[in-house]
mmCIF file of C-alpha atoms in Angstrom:
data_model
loop_
_atom_site.group_PDB
_atom_site.id
_atom_site.type_symbol
_atom_site.label_atom_id
_atom_site.label_comp_id
_atom_site.label_asym_id
_atom_site.label_seq_id
_atom_site.Cartn_x
_atom_site.Cartn_y
_atom_site.Cartn_z
ATOM 1 C CA MET A 15 101.158 139.114 144.865
ATOM 2 C CA ILE A 16 103.123 137.450 147.882
ATOM 3 C CA ASP A 17 101.631 137.416 151.249
ATOM 4 C CA PRO A 18 103.667 139.755 153.488
ATOM 5 C CA MET A 19 102.825 137.764 156.474
ATOM 6 C CA ALA A 20 104.135 134.442 154.952
ATOM 7 C CA GLY A 21 107.767 133.236 155.769
ATOM 8 C CA VAL A 22 110.183 133.011 152.887
ATOM 9 C CA LEU A 23 113.337 131.138 152.713
ATOM 10 C CA VAL A 24 116.119 132.878 150.762
ATOM 11 C CA LEU A 25 119.155 130.925 149.812
ATOM 12 C CA ALA A 26 121.498 133.672 148.989
ATOM 13 C CA GLY A 27 124.966 132.950 146.790
ATOM 14 C CA THR A 28 128.252 134.494 148.465
ATOM 15 C CA PRO A 29 131.542 135.225 146.674
ATOM 16 C CA ILE A 30 133.772 132.381 146.424
ATOM 17 C CA GLY A 31 136.748 134.763 146.128
ATOM 18 C CA GLN A 32 136.683 138.366 145.547
ATOM 19 C CA VAL A 33 133.891 140.067 147.359
ATOM 20 C CA GLY A 34 133.038 142.333 144.472
ATOM 21 C CA ASP A 35 131.556 139.282 142.737
ATOM 22 C CA ALA A 36 128.740 139.379 145.546
ATOM 23 C CA PRO A 37 125.239 139.660 143.648
ATOM 24 C CA PRO A 38 123.787 143.018 144.140
ATOM 25 C CA ARG A 39 120.803 141.639 146.114
ATOM 26 C CA LEU A 40 122.926 140.157 148.618
ATOM 27 C CA ALA A 41 123.527 143.131 151.076
ATOM 28 C CA ALA A 42 119.802 144.108 150.916
ATOM 29 C CA GLU A 43 118.647 140.601 151.883
ATOM 30 C CA LEU A 44 121.097 140.378 154.567
ATOM 31 C CA ALA A 45 120.103 143.583 156.005
ATOM 32 C CA GLY A 46 116.376 142.986 155.717
ATOM 33 C CA ALA A 47 116.468 139.485 157.140
ATOM 34 C CA ASP A 48 114.633 138.507 160.103
ATOM 35 C CA VAL A 49 117.115 135.575 160.507
ATOM 36 C CA VAL A 50 120.341 134.883 158.927
ATOM 37 C CA ALA A 51 121.508 131.200 159.060
ATOM 38 C CA ALA A 52 125.276 131.030 158.273
ATOM 39 C CA GLU A 53 127.634 128.382 158.006
ATOM 40 C CA ASP A 54 130.312 130.363 160.027
ATOM 41 C CA THR A 55 129.091 133.409 161.802
ATOM 42 C CA ARG A 56 132.574 134.695 161.681
ATOM 43 C CA ARG A 57 132.873 134.850 158.088
ATOM 44 C CA LEU A 58 129.211 136.254 157.878
ATOM 45 C CA LYS A 59 130.634 139.086 160.066
ATOM 46 C CA ARG A 60 133.709 139.761 157.725
ATOM 47 C CA LEU A 61 131.197 139.667 154.746
ATOM 48 C CA CYS A 62 128.898 142.124 156.166
ATOM 49 C CA ALA A 63 131.745 144.440 157.099
ATOM 50 C CA ASP A 64 132.985 144.292 153.425
ATOM 51 C CA LEU A 65 129.639 144.823 151.990
ATOM 52 C CA GLY A 66 129.138 147.881 154.387
ATOM 53 C CA ILE A 67 126.007 146.704 156.079
ATOM 54 C CA THR A 68 124.778 146.140 159.753
ATOM 55 C CA LEU A 69 122.500 143.034 160.256
ATOM 56 C CA SER A 70 119.130 143.640 162.162
ATOM 57 C CA GLY A 71 117.826 140.180 162.344
ATOM 58 C CA ARG A 72 118.892 137.327 164.385
ATOM 59 C CA VAL A 73 122.007 135.392 163.623
ATOM 60 C CA VAL A 74 122.248 131.727 164.105
ATOM 61 C CA SER A 75 124.719 128.940 163.049
ATOM 62 C CA TYR A 76 123.813 126.444 160.463
ATOM 63 C CA PHE A 77 126.452 123.952 159.544
ATOM 64 C CA GLU A 78 126.918 120.200 158.958
ATOM 65 C CA GLY A 79 127.354 119.340 162.581
ATOM 66 C CA ASN A 80 123.953 121.325 163.766
ATOM 67 C CA GLU A 81 121.971 121.165 160.611
ATOM 68 C CA GLN A 82 119.844 118.203 161.488
ATOM 69 C CA ALA A 83 119.130 119.743 164.879
ATOM 70 C CA ARG A 84 118.738 123.384 163.683
ATOM 71 C CA THR A 85 116.495 122.770 160.722
ATOM 72 C CA PRO A 86 113.082 122.469 162.885
ATOM 73 C CA VAL A 87 114.002 125.576 164.552
ATOM 74 C CA LEU A 88 114.440 127.505 161.435
ATOM 75 C CA LEU A 89 111.398 126.118 159.993
ATOM 76 C CA GLU A 90 109.379 127.039 163.009
ATOM 77 C CA ALA A 91 110.644 130.797 162.311
ATOM 78 C CA LEU A 92 109.582 130.455 158.614
ATOM 79 C CA LEU A 93 106.014 129.288 159.672
ATOM 80 C CA ALA A 94 105.906 132.262 161.909
ATOM 81 C CA GLY A 95 106.413 134.491 159.044
ATOM 82 C CA ASP A 96 110.004 135.247 159.076
ATOM 83 C CA ARG A 97 112.162 135.983 156.286
ATOM 84 C CA VAL A 98 115.121 133.423 156.970
ATOM 85 C CA VAL A 99 118.403 134.153 154.618
ATOM 86 C CA LEU A 100 120.656 131.115 154.376
ATOM 87 C CA VAL A 101 124.436 131.749 153.476
ATOM 88 C CA THR A 102 127.278 129.213 153.462
ATOM 89 C CA ASP A 103 131.030 130.033 153.403
ATOM 90 C CA ALA A 104 131.195 130.316 149.666
ATOM 91 C CA GLY A 105 129.032 129.801 146.587
ATOM 92 C CA MET A 106 125.411 128.637 146.774
ATOM 93 C CA PRO A 107 123.698 127.007 149.719
ATOM 94 C CA SER A 108 122.951 123.200 149.173
ATOM 95 C CA VAL A 109 125.607 122.546 146.689
ATOM 96 C CA SER A 110 127.921 120.557 148.810
ATOM 97 C CA ASP A 111 126.886 122.922 151.519
ATOM 98 C CA PRO A 112 124.429 122.895 154.228
ATOM 99 C CA GLY A 113 120.741 123.812 152.873
ATOM 100 C CA TYR A 114 119.049 121.039 151.488
ATOM 101 C CA ARG A 115 117.616 119.811 154.629
ATOM 102 C CA LEU A 116 116.124 123.126 155.313
ATOM 103 C CA VAL A 117 114.908 123.580 151.553
ATOM 104 C CA ALA A 118 113.055 120.162 151.974
ATOM 105 C CA ALA A 119 111.394 121.008 155.263
ATOM 106 C CA ALA A 120 110.095 124.306 153.652
ATOM 107 C CA VAL A 121 108.788 122.651 150.582
ATOM 108 C CA GLU A 122 107.121 120.111 152.726
ATOM 109 C CA HIS A 123 105.133 122.718 154.664
ATOM 110 C CA ASP A 124 104.422 125.138 151.783
ATOM 111 C CA VAL A 125 106.786 127.690 152.611
ATOM 112 C CA ARG A 126 108.215 129.787 149.763
ATOM 113 C CA VAL A 127 111.794 129.231 148.658
ATOM 114 C CA THR A 128 113.662 131.757 146.668
ATOM 115 C CA ALA A 129 117.124 132.365 145.694
ATOM 116 C CA VAL A 130 119.616 135.174 145.150
ATOM 117 C CA PRO A 131 121.665 133.750 142.431
ATOM 118 C CA GLY A 132 125.449 134.076 142.944
ATOM 119 C CA PRO A 133 129.199 132.610 142.471
ATOM 120 C CA SER A 134 129.311 128.971 141.931
ATOM 121 C CA ALA A 135 132.690 127.259 141.741
ATOM 122 C CA VAL A 136 131.049 124.210 139.882
ATOM 123 C CA LEU A 137 130.030 126.466 136.996
ATOM 124 C CA THR A 138 133.159 128.660 137.162
ATOM 125 C CA ALA A 139 135.557 125.435 137.154
ATOM 126 C CA LEU A 140 133.486 124.074 134.390
ATOM 127 C CA ALA A 141 133.544 127.285 132.226
ATOM 128 C CA VAL A 142 137.418 127.763 132.477
ATOM 129 C CA SER A 143 138.343 124.092 132.060
ATOM 130 C CA GLY A 144 138.377 123.921 128.396
ATOM 131 C CA LEU A 145 136.475 120.869 128.323
ATOM 132 C CA PRO A 146 133.049 119.961 126.875
ATOM 133 C CA VAL A 147 130.316 121.895 128.692
ATOM 134 C CA ASP A 148 127.324 120.956 126.710
ATOM 135 C CA ARG A 149 126.455 118.172 129.246
ATOM 136 C CA PHE A 150 128.089 117.709 132.730
ATOM 137 C CA CYS A 151 127.257 116.304 136.163
ATOM 138 C CA PHE A 152 128.528 117.403 139.596
ATOM 139 C CA GLU A 153 130.073 114.467 141.801
ATOM 140 C CA GLY A 154 130.934 116.581 144.867
ATOM 141 C CA PHE A 155 133.656 115.103 147.091
ATOM 142 C CA LEU A 156 135.092 111.781 146.531
ATOM 143 C CA PRO A 157 135.190 109.161 149.434
ATOM 144 C CA ARG A 158 138.281 109.674 151.748
ATOM 145 C CA LYS A 159 139.103 105.933 151.968
ATOM 146 C CA ALA A 160 140.815 104.612 148.862
ATOM 147 C CA GLY A 161 138.641 101.295 148.432
ATOM 148 C CA GLU A 162 135.741 103.402 148.315
ATOM 149 C CA ARG A 163 137.008 106.189 146.276
ATOM 150 C CA GLY A 164 138.278 103.498 143.677
ATOM 151 C CA ARG A 165 134.650 101.998 143.469
ATOM 152 C CA ARG A 166 132.967 105.557 143.058
ATOM 153 C CA LEU A 167 135.422 106.184 140.327
ATOM 154 C CA ALA A 168 134.995 102.866 138.711
ATOM 155 C CA ALA A 169 131.359 103.255 138.549
ATOM 156 C CA LEU A 170 131.921 106.796 136.442
ATOM 157 C CA ALA A 171 134.465 104.977 133.751
ATOM 158 C CA ALA A 172 131.879 105.014 131.377
ATOM 159 C CA GLU A 173 130.116 108.612 132.230
ATOM 160 C CA GLU A 174 129.996 110.397 129.027
ATOM 161 C CA ARG A 175 129.361 113.570 130.577
ATOM 162 C CA THR A 176 132.006 116.150 131.902
ATOM 163 C CA MET A 177 132.373 115.502 135.562
ATOM 164 C CA VAL A 178 133.085 118.082 138.393
ATOM 165 C CA PHE A 179 134.630 117.146 141.701
ATOM 166 C CA PHE A 180 135.445 119.034 144.844
ATOM 167 C CA GLU A 181 138.628 118.164 146.672
ATOM 168 C CA ALA A 182 140.829 118.982 149.769
ATOM 169 C CA PRO A 183 144.343 120.194 148.729
ATOM 170 C CA HIS A 184 145.914 117.477 150.575
ATOM 171 C CA ARG A 185 144.098 114.837 148.989
ATOM 172 C CA THR A 186 144.093 116.117 145.818
ATOM 173 C CA GLU A 187 147.231 114.095 144.304
ATOM 174 C CA ALA A 188 145.514 110.793 145.670
ATOM 175 C CA ALA A 189 142.111 111.529 143.973
ATOM 176 C CA LEU A 190 143.876 112.475 140.812
ATOM 177 C CA ALA A 191 145.824 109.140 140.773
ATOM 178 C CA ALA A 192 142.775 107.204 141.644
ATOM 179 C CA MET A 193 141.230 109.132 138.541
ATOM 180 C CA ALA A 194 144.031 108.070 136.418
ATOM 181 C CA ASP A 195 143.777 104.444 137.568
ATOM 182 C CA ALA A 196 140.142 104.258 136.895
ATOM 183 C CA LEU A 197 139.460 106.624 133.877
ATOM 184 C CA GLY A 198 142.801 106.338 132.140
ATOM 185 C CA ASP A 199 146.161 108.176 132.476
ATOM 186 C CA ASP A 200 145.422 110.184 129.151
ATOM 187 C CA ARG A 201 141.760 111.259 130.317
ATOM 188 C CA PRO A 202 141.813 115.022 129.865
ATOM 189 C CA ALA A 203 141.341 117.191 132.853
ATOM 190 C CA ALA A 204 141.724 120.308 134.500
ATOM 191 C CA VAL A 205 142.572 121.368 138.264
ATOM 192 C CA CYS A 206 141.073 124.762 139.334
ATOM 193 C CA ARG A 207 142.655 126.273 142.312
ATOM 194 C CA GLU A 208 141.753 129.546 144.255
ATOM 195 C CA LEU A 209 139.174 130.441 141.812
ATOM 196 C CA THR A 210 138.726 134.188 141.397
ATOM 197 C CA LYS A 211 141.168 134.677 144.063
ATOM 198 C CA THR A 212 144.591 136.488 143.986
ATOM 199 C CA TYR A 213 146.444 133.184 143.356
ATOM 200 C CA GLU A 214 143.944 131.376 140.931
ATOM 201 C CA GLU A 215 145.528 128.865 138.776
ATOM 202 C CA VAL A 216 143.958 126.500 136.288
ATOM 203 C CA ARG A 217 145.866 123.352 135.229
ATOM 204 C CA ARG A 218 145.130 121.489 132.254
ATOM 205 C CA GLY A 219 146.126 118.295 130.801
ATOM 206 C CA PRO A 220 146.010 114.318 130.914
ATOM 207 C CA LEU A 221 145.585 112.889 134.510
ATOM 208 C CA ALA A 222 148.752 111.514 134.547
ATOM 209 C CA GLU A 223 150.344 114.587 133.683
ATOM 210 C CA LEU A 224 148.127 116.192 136.755
ATOM 211 C CA VAL A 225 149.249 113.553 139.099
ATOM 212 C CA ALA A 226 152.822 114.383 138.599
ATOM 213 C CA TRP A 227 152.119 118.208 138.956
ATOM 214 C CA ALA A 228 150.042 117.645 142.486
ATOM 215 C CA ALA A 229 152.752 115.617 143.730
ATOM 216 C CA GLU A 230 154.861 118.857 144.332
ATOM 217 C CA GLY A 231 151.958 120.137 146.575
ATOM 218 C CA ILE A 232 148.587 122.074 146.140
ATOM 219 C CA ARG A 233 147.410 124.714 148.529
ATOM 220 C CA GLY A 234 143.975 126.403 148.522
ATOM 221 C CA GLU A 235 140.280 125.402 147.633
ATOM 222 C CA VAL A 236 140.452 122.737 144.465
ATOM 223 C CA THR A 237 137.955 121.885 141.779
ATOM 224 C CA ILE A 238 138.491 119.389 139.332
ATOM 225 C CA VAL A 239 136.984 118.908 135.864
ATOM 226 C CA VAL A 240 137.107 115.780 134.077
ATOM 227 C CA GLU A 241 136.281 114.942 130.385
ATOM 228 C CA GLY A 242 133.580 112.267 130.106
ATOM 229 C CA SER A 243 134.074 108.813 128.515
ATOM 230 C CA SER A 244 134.436 108.752 124.616
ATOM 231 C CA GLY A 245 131.920 106.043 124.605
ATOM 232 C CA ALA A 246 133.939 103.315 123.431
ATOM 233 C CA PRO A 247 132.467 100.003 123.422
ATOM 234 C CA ALA A 248 132.063 98.662 127.127
ATOM 235 C CA VAL A 249 133.860 95.500 128.051
ATOM 236 C CA GLY A 250 132.388 92.709 129.982
ATOM 237 C CA THR A 251 134.040 92.239 133.636
ATOM 238 C CA ASP A 252 134.382 88.605 133.597
ATOM 239 C CA PRO A 253 138.204 87.401 133.241
ATOM 240 C CA GLY A 254 137.586 85.926 129.853
ATOM 241 C CA SER A 255 136.208 89.328 128.340
ATOM 242 C CA LEU A 256 138.904 91.016 129.772
ATOM 243 C CA ARG A 257 141.872 88.893 128.562
ATOM 244 C CA THR A 258 140.022 88.957 125.031
ATOM 245 C CA ALA A 259 139.875 92.622 125.053
ATOM 246 C CA VAL A 260 143.415 93.141 126.066
ATOM 247 C CA ALA A 261 144.652 90.715 123.507
ATOM 248 C CA GLU A 262 142.866 92.520 120.613
ATOM 249 C CA LEU A 263 144.163 95.754 121.627
ATOM 250 C CA GLU A 264 147.730 94.461 121.688
ATOM 251 C CA GLU A 265 147.149 92.727 118.167
ATOM 252 C CA SER A 266 146.269 96.147 116.790
ATOM 253 C CA GLY A 267 149.342 97.869 117.906
ATOM 254 C CA SER A 268 148.657 99.008 121.663
ATOM 255 C CA THR A 269 151.348 97.956 124.202
ATOM 256 C CA ARG A 270 150.076 95.687 126.977
ATOM 257 C CA LYS A 271 150.222 98.481 129.410
ATOM 258 C CA GLU A 272 147.987 100.850 127.191
ATOM 259 C CA ALA A 273 145.765 97.998 126.431
ATOM 260 C CA ILE A 274 145.139 97.227 130.142
ATOM 261 C CA ALA A 275 144.347 100.839 130.950
ATOM 262 C CA GLU A 276 141.993 101.241 127.863
ATOM 263 C CA VAL A 277 140.184 97.883 128.865
ATOM 264 C CA ALA A 278 139.989 99.067 132.575
ATOM 265 C CA LYS A 279 138.369 102.249 131.393
ATOM 266 C CA ARG A 280 135.928 100.675 129.085
ATOM 267 C CA ALA A 281 135.010 97.764 131.922
ATOM 268 C CA GLY A 282 134.848 100.289 134.771
ATOM 269 C CA LEU A 283 137.349 98.570 136.723
ATOM 270 C CA PRO A 284 140.778 99.573 138.195
ATOM 271 C CA LYS A 285 143.875 99.087 136.025
ATOM 272 C CA ARG A 286 145.318 96.812 139.056
ATOM 273 C CA GLU A 287 142.279 94.557 138.923
ATOM 274 C CA VAL A 288 142.656 93.997 134.887
ATOM 275 C CA TYR A 289 146.331 93.469 135.250
ATOM 276 C CA ASP A 290 145.950 90.783 137.866
ATOM 277 C CA VAL A 291 143.207 88.956 135.540
ATOM 278 C CA VAL A 292 145.629 89.142 132.178
ATOM 279 C CA HIS A 293 148.957 87.956 134.365
ATOM 280 C CA ARG A 294 147.206 85.431 136.650
#
């Protein structure tokens, strides 16, 4: 039995597109909450209107800018016995959204944490991508700066699991180009745009092809799914190893461009770096 006087933190999934995808328990949890912590209170108001419910509890904002400062306030409410429901703009709290700090604080103070499972852009994109789903990892948003983004992707070049990324529409072309540079032009991928919404689109193909497609402009929420490495033998990152590996591939019939791309992928380095070594 659960102590009715004990506080409970409820992480509630919200629709990523169609309101009809809202989990059945969502309306009841929101209506019965003592406190509702929302990433965007205006979106919460629209969601409640769509669900046909009226909130009886206190509503507070809880977003990236105030998450650290507001966590102790919400923890105090939980310790006082309140049922606190946390919702973000779309999907599950804590997954590239506010929530982790509050969950960690609740766990530290032995406050019960539960969830209303709901829609997830990560799992939806993975399922419709057509790429292997037996093993995957979620990488969230890539760094905005080109250098940091390149280093992050280079570190993932040998990752064998399917990878899922979030990206802003205006940075999607640059992100795909960086992926092609670090992982190889021919690495299979899928760009999932506006999932479950009216203009849902899933574009599948090698990274180089997706870069050209994205150059025409992208709008809406974007999730990128990229196939993992094939597990080809790794290559040392020293100049001698890189030159030898490129030469061996050329001898086996690859063009120099193809050989450089493959060696860069195996070594976990940007293609430009391998190119510079080979032509130095």
